[in-house]
Every structure is written in C-alpha cells, then in structure tokens.
XYZ file of C-alpha atoms in Angstrom:
471
model
C 67.536 101.127 100.482
C 66.231 100.220 97.742
C 68.200 96.892 95.810
C 69.264 99.561 93.118
C 70.117 101.943 95.752
C 72.421 98.975 98.077
C 73.966 97.649 95.145
C 75.259 100.784 93.091
C 75.936 103.157 96.380
C 78.730 101.922 97.672
C 80.643 101.826 94.360
C 79.519 103.969 91.658
C 82.438 105.883 90.606
C 85.480 103.077 89.932
C 82.779 100.500 88.331
C 81.375 102.954 86.147
C 84.388 104.665 85.277
C 86.622 101.792 84.330
C 83.968 99.989 82.476
C 83.654 103.486 80.489
C 86.659 103.722 79.179
C 87.245 100.204 77.895
C 84.422 100.463 76.458
C 85.346 103.526 74.547
C 87.994 102.197 73.253
C 86.390 98.520 72.396
C 84.752 101.376 70.266
C 87.281 103.212 68.795
C 89.210 99.749 68.364
C 86.873 98.681 66.059
C 85.848 101.783 64.249
C 89.885 101.947 63.550
C 90.794 98.309 62.630
C 86.842 97.519 61.912
C 86.260 93.637 63.457
C 88.551 93.077 66.794
C 90.691 90.383 66.366
C 90.455 88.355 69.652
C 93.589 87.068 71.013
C 93.532 82.928 70.861
C 92.378 82.041 74.204
C 89.579 84.171 74.230
C 88.374 83.107 71.147
C 88.375 79.935 72.393
C 86.566 80.472 75.189
C 84.297 82.169 72.941
C 84.887 79.064 70.398
C 82.538 77.034 73.332
C 80.760 78.693 74.378
C 78.769 79.264 70.865
C 79.414 75.842 70.273
C 77.673 74.571 73.871
C 73.936 74.673 73.808
C 74.159 75.080 77.455
C 76.637 77.168 78.172
C 75.003 79.044 75.140
C 71.888 79.418 76.528
C 73.432 80.049 80.587
C 75.938 82.876 78.459
C 72.883 85.002 76.670
C 71.073 84.857 79.881
C 72.892 85.648 82.898
C 73.171 88.961 81.207
C 69.919 89.402 80.625
C 68.249 88.612 84.487
C 70.303 91.564 85.608
C 67.401 93.437 87.001
C 68.036 97.018 84.478
C 69.062 97.111 81.138
C 71.967 100.793 82.234
C 72.614 100.701 85.543
C 71.137 102.432 87.925
C 72.126 105.944 87.401
C 71.529 105.007 83.161
C 74.910 104.097 82.510
C 74.933 102.196 80.007
C 76.488 98.300 80.992
C 77.694 95.008 79.084
C 74.477 93.636 78.038
C 75.533 90.429 75.586
C 78.778 87.748 75.668
C 80.352 88.827 72.990
C 80.742 93.478 74.075
C 82.010 90.778 77.677
C 84.921 88.404 74.579
C 86.192 91.938 73.846
C 86.235 93.746 77.172
C 88.574 90.128 77.925
C 90.420 90.404 75.216
C 90.975 93.639 76.115
C 91.797 93.558 79.531
C 94.757 90.900 78.842
C 97.216 93.595 77.743
C 96.453 96.050 80.803
C 97.998 95.817 83.921
C 94.732 97.036 87.222
C 95.332 100.573 87.677
C 95.335 102.615 91.339
C 91.843 105.030 91.817
C 91.672 106.607 94.549
C 87.520 106.352 94.402
C 87.817 103.052 93.521
C 90.211 101.454 97.049
C 87.185 104.146 98.887
C 85.506 101.502 97.220
C 86.985 98.524 98.080
C 87.148 97.895 93.965
C 90.694 98.680 93.380
C 92.822 96.741 91.914
C 90.087 93.907 90.304
C 89.154 94.693 86.382
C 87.510 92.079 85.349
C 85.911 91.344 88.834
C 83.819 94.149 87.806
C 82.965 92.841 84.562
C 81.304 89.660 86.374
C 79.435 90.814 88.759
C 76.632 91.463 88.187
C 76.221 88.493 85.634
C 77.897 85.941 88.137
C 74.395 87.425 90.852
C 72.333 85.693 88.518
C 70.520 82.263 88.899
C 72.459 81.804 85.204
C 75.618 83.494 85.907
C 75.505 81.173 89.149
C 75.285 77.664 87.129
C 77.726 79.522 84.246
C 81.026 80.475 86.350
C 80.471 76.413 88.347
C 80.869 74.607 84.969
C 83.793 73.365 84.987
C 84.151 73.747 80.657
C 83.985 77.064 81.836
C 86.633 77.540 84.793
C 88.797 76.179 82.405
C 88.876 78.456 79.334
C 89.127 80.950 82.701
C 92.028 79.596 84.124
C 93.768 79.362 80.286
C 92.718 83.199 80.059
C 94.165 84.499 83.808
C 97.284 82.404 82.704
C 97.445 84.698 79.899
C 97.007 87.488 81.884
C 99.005 86.868 83.814
C 101.882 86.283 82.002
C 101.630 89.745 80.985
C 101.706 90.685 84.832
C 105.087 89.888 84.694
C 106.364 91.402 82.478
C 108.109 95.166 82.277
C 105.225 96.084 80.204
C 102.885 96.264 83.029
C 105.209 98.176 84.837
C 103.110 101.511 83.085
C 100.593 101.663 86.425
C 103.977 100.888 88.767
C 104.485 104.917 88.481
C 103.677 107.977 90.451
C 100.812 109.181 88.520
C 98.727 105.702 89.548
C 101.090 102.361 92.650
C 103.073 105.077 93.685
C 101.287 108.177 93.658
C 101.283 110.322 96.945
C 97.742 109.601 97.559
C 98.705 105.550 97.259
C 101.664 105.550 98.887
C 99.701 106.999 102.081
C 96.822 104.400 101.506
C 99.413 101.022 100.891
C 101.193 102.687 104.025
C 97.598 103.055 106.070
C 96.815 99.172 105.300
C 100.157 97.780 106.869
C 100.929 100.810 109.332
C 99.074 98.137 112.421
C 101.443 99.388 116.009
C 100.161 101.457 117.676
C 101.725 105.186 118.655
C 103.826 104.049 115.143
C 103.251 104.741 111.612
C 105.704 103.980 109.237
C 105.836 105.201 104.746
C 105.494 102.926 102.412
C 109.183 102.897 101.856
C 109.742 102.418 105.385
C 107.741 98.967 104.910
C 108.025 97.818 102.436
C 111.351 97.014 100.192
C 111.905 99.542 97.734
C 114.356 101.057 96.085
C 113.174 105.015 95.566
C 115.713 106.182 93.328
C 115.528 103.777 91.001
C 112.364 103.674 87.853
C 109.465 101.713 89.673
C 110.890 102.071 93.495
C 112.585 98.549 91.903
C 110.292 96.383 90.660
C 110.753 94.273 87.511
C 107.067 93.788 86.924
C 102.890 94.411 87.911
C 103.454 90.877 90.571
C 106.571 92.085 90.957
C 105.056 95.078 93.047
C 101.946 93.670 93.937
C 104.268 90.320 95.910
C 106.227 93.070 96.842
C 107.941 92.305 100.854
C 108.052 93.909 104.114
C 111.203 95.079 105.220
C 112.422 92.845 108.069
C 112.229 94.609 110.661
C 108.676 95.587 109.825
C 106.898 92.186 111.283
C 108.647 89.838 113.280
C 107.322 86.379 115.064
C 105.359 87.385 118.070
C 106.603 84.693 120.801
C 109.090 82.620 118.500
C 110.014 79.746 118.620
C 112.799 77.942 120.436
C 115.703 75.640 118.886
C 114.134 72.794 120.049
C 117.182 71.588 122.107
C 116.321 74.141 124.376
C 112.099 74.201 124.266
C 110.609 73.627 127.263
C 107.502 71.072 127.809
C 103.632 72.105 127.988
C 102.745 71.010 130.614
C 105.672 72.567 133.587
C 101.938 75.022 133.491
C 103.649 78.258 133.557
C 101.460 81.541 133.600
C 100.875 83.757 130.595
C 104.057 85.884 130.931
C 105.881 82.295 130.252
C 103.633 81.136 127.348
C 105.246 77.986 126.033
C 105.872 79.624 122.899
C 105.580 76.654 120.703
C 101.664 76.808 122.080
C 101.495 80.042 120.238
C 100.057 79.885 116.950
C 100.346 83.383 115.060
C 98.805 84.880 112.098
C 99.927 83.155 108.309
C 98.952 86.391 106.386
C 98.047 89.785 107.102
C 93.923 89.492 106.926
C 90.942 90.754 108.417
C 88.869 88.309 110.100
C 85.953 86.704 109.132
C 84.762 83.374 110.865
C 85.423 81.597 113.376
C 83.055 78.220 113.708
C 83.656 75.628 115.816
C 82.034 72.239 116.445
C 82.227 72.127 112.301
C 81.357 68.855 110.536
C 82.459 66.644 107.898
C 79.916 67.518 105.416
C 77.634 70.022 105.450
C 74.735 72.886 102.528
C 78.124 75.363 102.544
C 75.762 77.047 100.487
C 72.777 77.540 101.976
C 72.915 81.293 104.240
C 74.381 80.912 106.777
C 77.428 79.487 105.435
C 78.351 76.535 108.057
C 82.115 74.965 106.728
C 82.043 71.219 105.362
C 85.294 69.785 105.522
C 85.347 67.152 103.132
C 84.565 69.214 100.626
C 87.451 72.248 101.513
C 89.260 68.958 101.385
C 88.400 67.896 97.658
C 89.766 66.977 95.763
C 92.961 66.410 96.152
C 94.716 63.351 97.934
C 94.154 65.266 101.791
C 90.585 64.874 101.407
C 91.300 61.110 103.180
C 92.603 63.796 106.456
C 89.119 65.340 107.029
C 88.242 63.429 109.215
C 91.452 64.433 111.410
C 89.326 67.755 111.296
C 85.462 67.175 112.188
C 83.831 68.154 115.273
C 87.492 70.838 115.261
C 87.217 74.461 114.676
C 87.937 76.772 111.394
C 89.592 80.614 111.688
C 89.191 82.475 107.918
C 90.134 85.549 107.694
C 90.320 87.899 104.521
C 93.149 89.974 102.287
C 92.600 92.575 100.075
C 93.968 93.429 96.707
C 96.115 96.177 98.633
C 97.829 94.723 101.769
C 100.893 92.029 101.732
C 100.055 88.853 100.315
C 102.646 86.329 100.910
C 101.308 83.168 103.462
C 104.512 82.336 106.395
C 103.528 79.345 108.360
C 101.356 79.491 112.170
C 103.212 77.117 113.437
C 106.693 75.170 113.777
C 106.635 71.197 112.385
C 106.334 68.714 109.723
C 104.691 69.381 106.732
C 101.700 66.354 106.180
C 101.013 66.602 103.185
C 99.563 69.592 100.476
C 97.847 70.193 97.260
C 96.932 72.844 95.018
C 93.076 72.227 94.101
C 91.902 73.516 90.191
C 88.221 75.326 91.162
C 86.162 77.793 90.608
C 87.690 81.764 89.542
C 84.048 84.057 90.293
C 80.970 81.855 91.625
C 79.133 83.108 94.439
C 77.030 80.896 96.331
C 72.565 82.031 95.497
C 72.417 83.626 98.563
C 74.679 86.176 97.703
C 72.957 87.025 93.928
C 70.344 89.144 92.791
C 67.599 86.422 93.815
C 68.831 86.049 97.471
C 67.006 87.574 100.065
C 70.008 90.459 101.549
C 70.006 91.276 97.271
C 73.731 91.281 95.686
C 76.542 91.413 97.095
C 77.704 95.055 96.531
C 81.761 93.784 95.675
C 80.582 90.701 94.345
C 82.559 87.843 96.772
C 82.620 89.695 100.160
C 79.642 87.584 102.216
C 81.014 84.583 99.757
C 83.698 84.140 101.726
C 81.975 81.287 103.002
C 81.302 79.173 100.623
C 84.473 80.145 98.276
C 86.533 77.133 100.855
C 84.175 74.544 98.911
C 84.824 75.408 95.520
C 87.199 78.444 94.064
C 90.808 77.789 93.345
C 93.105 76.764 96.843
C 96.575 75.309 98.093
C 96.336 73.230 100.900
C 98.966 72.040 103.217
C 98.277 70.440 106.226
C 101.130 70.918 109.208
C 101.693 68.774 111.942
C 102.488 70.964 114.776
C 105.985 70.767 117.114
C 103.925 71.147 120.960
C 101.474 68.030 121.172
C 98.670 70.900 122.226
C 98.127 71.867 118.843
C 98.256 69.211 116.592
C 97.452 68.611 113.299
C 96.625 71.941 111.403
C 95.522 73.011 107.849
C 96.039 76.062 105.814
C 93.728 76.783 103.659
C 95.187 79.632 100.575
C 91.492 80.389 98.729
C 91.798 83.054 95.381
C 89.455 84.652 95.075
C 88.154 86.305 91.600
C 91.206 87.203 89.740
C 93.693 85.050 91.901
C 94.378 82.744 88.707
C 97.897 81.058 90.955
C 97.942 80.220 94.637
C 101.877 79.258 94.536
C 103.093 76.709 97.700
C 106.965 77.423 98.469
C 109.017 75.882 95.648
C 110.810 73.923 97.862
C 108.143 72.283 99.851
C 106.643 71.446 96.373
C 109.376 69.417 94.621
C 109.591 67.602 98.410
C 113.211 69.840 99.365
C 111.360 70.935 102.394
C 109.793 68.861 105.241
C 110.173 70.802 108.460
C 108.745 74.689 108.510
C 109.636 77.012 110.932
C 106.723 78.980 112.907
C 107.162 82.732 110.579
C 109.080 81.293 108.276
C 107.302 81.864 104.074
C 105.373 79.256 102.613
C 103.754 80.845 99.241
C 101.928 83.246 97.688
C 98.919 84.864 96.068
C 99.367 86.609 92.594
C 96.674 88.865 91.112
C 94.161 90.243 93.561
C 91.993 89.698 96.487
C 92.424 86.673 98.357
C 91.550 84.926 101.749
C 92.768 82.115 103.965
C 91.568 79.435 106.254
C 93.218 77.027 109.617
C 91.161 74.504 111.012
C 92.134 72.621 114.244
C 91.576 69.698 114.914
C 88.687 69.081 117.745
C 91.105 68.224 120.542
C 92.866 71.507 120.234
C 91.922 73.900 122.965
C 92.863 77.618 122.195
C 92.290 80.508 123.186
C 91.434 83.645 120.491
C 93.668 87.683 121.270
C 90.858 89.507 121.391
C 91.743 91.990 118.202
C 91.569 88.465 115.815
C 87.602 87.473 117.386
C 85.358 88.375 114.315
C 83.052 90.282 114.613
C 84.198 91.240 118.376
C 84.674 95.199 116.828
C 82.858 96.951 114.111
C 85.449 97.669 112.368
C 88.267 95.682 111.876
C 92.062 96.323 110.569
C 93.758 93.591 109.532
C 95.428 90.824 111.936
C 99.447 91.797 111.146
C 101.091 88.649 109.617
C 103.486 87.044 111.906
C 101.940 87.704 115.778
C 99.745 86.096 117.941
C 96.373 84.453 116.806
C 95.773 81.866 119.544
C 97.232 80.756 122.696
C 96.737 76.542 122.865
C 96.112 75.254 126.122
C 97.257 71.375 127.479
C 95.323 68.674 125.840
C 93.466 65.703 128.432
C 95.148 63.812 125.265
C 98.490 64.313 126.099
C 100.271 62.948 122.340
C 99.314 63.206 119.504
C 97.545 60.480 117.892
C 99.740 58.815 114.797
C 98.294 60.115 112.012
C 98.633 58.604 108.050
C 101.855 60.317 105.939
C 99.679 61.376 102.637
C 102.902 63.390 101.535
C-alpha cells in the first residue's frame, strides 16, 4: 500500500466532508460579508505568527511540506495559514458533530485535529506545535471554545439527529457494554432523562462528561474500612485476595503499553517510545519525586472521544502531591510524521501516545497506597488533541481532601480523546489481569473503569520507606 493509500484509506469521507463543510461556510461568509472578522483570540494567534519570522516560516512551510496539494483523491485541502485561521475562527461557535463514518474511522468529535492532522506530521509542523508561544495561544483558543461548549447554545448537536440519534446511542452503548452476557441501552448506562430536551444535559460539555448510573461500574474488590483490614502477609490465596492489594482501572480505556524497568531519563521521542520518568513529572514540584519511580513499571491506556471521561482512584491512600502542567496540544513525534519510517499516523496521535505524557498538557496525582506492597502510585492524565482541560477534583486541588478511597472520582477530561499512565515503584510486584495487558488480544475493548487491573504481591521489604510529602 502506498503512502497516500495508507493515509487516506483509514478516514477519507469524514475528513473530506468536515473540511468541505467548513471551507464552503468560510467561502459563503466571505462572499456575503467581505473580509471575515476574526475572534480576538484567533486574531492574536495570527498576529503572533505574522509578527515572528520563525513562526511565520514554520506556519507556511508545514502546509507546503505535506507531500500533495489536494488529498489523495483530489479534494482541495488547507494549504496556507490564512485559511487555517478562518477555520479555527469558524470552529469557536460550532460543537463537534456525530457521524457514523467518522466514528468508524476514529475521527468523531475531533474537528481541530482534522485541521492540523497533516501539517503536524511534517518537520516544520513538529517544530511549530512544540513552540511555547504557539501553545500559549492554542490554550487561549481552546479556552474560548470551551466557553461555548459549556453553554446551552452548544446543545444543538446533543439531539436526535446527532449525538442522540439511534445509531449514535447504539454505538456509545456498545462501547460501554463490557460485561459478557449483559447488554444495556444508552439510557440504562448513563444518568440522563430521555423525557427532557437533550436528555436533560445542559451543554455539549455536560453531555461529554456524562456519568454512569451507580450500578454500572461497581468497584471490584472494594477496600473494607481500615479498622477491619487484614495484612497482606497472611498468605491468603486468590479466592481470599486482600482487597487492598487490588489496583483498579482509573479510567475507561484501551490498553496501549506496559513497560518495566523504566529509566529516569530516556530518548522518548525515538521509535519504540521508551518512557522518561523525570520528563513526565516536569516541570512541576513533583519532579523531585521521579527517583521514587525510576526502575519501576508504567502502564498506559487510551480513552476514545466517545467513552466515559472521568477518572477514579486506582487505590485507597493518601495524596502526596498533585500538579497540572501546561504543555503542548497538537505535537506529535517525528516517527509518526510523513518522514517517519512507517509514514504518517492516519488518526494523528494514536501511535504517539508514548511520547505525549512527556510533552502534552497533563494532570498528575501521586498517591501513597494504604497497602505497603503497592507503595507510591503516580497517576498522569494526559490531554490529546482537542483536550483543553485536565481537571483534578476541586476538593483535591483546594487541599480539602488528602485521602482517596479506591474507585472514588478524582477528576475528568474535557472536550476530546485522551490517554493516561500509572507509574509504580520498582519494588511493587504486580500480576496483571490478562485482558489488561496490551497486545494480548488483536482487538482490545475498553477496560472498564473500577475493574481489577493488577494484583500486588508481597514485597521483599514489607515496609514502604518514608517519602517526602511535596503536596
């Protein structure tokens, strides 16, 4: 298969249709109103690029470095920065729409990613989307879009002709039906009221961060009250597994990677995508704790834009630190770009997930587990593409909460796909649930949030060494 065939065969119709819709809208508006007036945040982005010779060069080059003028079957594409600005401007008052074809291709709900998908796969695009000034402006743009997506005006797509259409509800329910032999409808899975307009949701974002009904995702092996717990050193068998030794999935996600003996620093941008613990925690006060995880284990999984986007505590314990890091929004490593050995990633950042926890916008939470055989656990929520917010629970951020219970909600993503990592210390001896191990199955389904992910075995050293509380 040629480069063009490989890139285009995965998702031609959704990308073509959405770009064509926006380009037609921009042309029509320009024909009626003359020069299109840009929103102040988009104008500021344009002024930044046009006023900086390096950024102006990169912005122009990244479109010309795409190895064809039209797409592989002749449809015109975005070819210069001015059209990019107008398309972003149009997006600020348009919520992501549902499309059966886009869902099948893995592109549903990602309009900005559709604009940037090809230029970000070029050498100039790699440099452009890594630039700190560009990401400051992209954050402002995403925040402006977030404001719209949090208003009732964005509900026009949360309708029976769009995200609540029979095919959409059926697909969303299929994503969430993970218990063999059981099948629930969309309305049985999510808290909503189908008798109300828009099923009772107040905005697009309210729909996006929809919650499961309480019985849908029970916590596997829930921890008993501290006073009634037994020691993990009593030699109980699997049927009598100590609940505190069970780590549950903090998100509804598909397994991506499982790495052991990770380095404190490594070349995370190269093929194979090794993990570099210090970069994942930097720049933040938690960087000083990277040595606690050097030589440890990293598990990573991917959340599609149609799945449940709230996080839950993987273990019970004390929060020893948390931080939110402003990073990149649309950066992808060179290995997934046009010059890469395997050609560009057709769905943008899917193959780049090992790279993203080092550079993308992310939220970090370090928990000292009650069970000393688990020790310290680092949870990293990583924003991908459209994400403009990785929101830690306000009680945790405010300092009102220093303890979490396994399965308890701890935060959420907003506005797009995402990925997460769990990092364990090298002393933790973990047995992983088979369905959670990446690449064991050809086609992975989501691992249900709050389901068993791994079981901690007794350590050789029974007591966890004291760590610095950097919260």
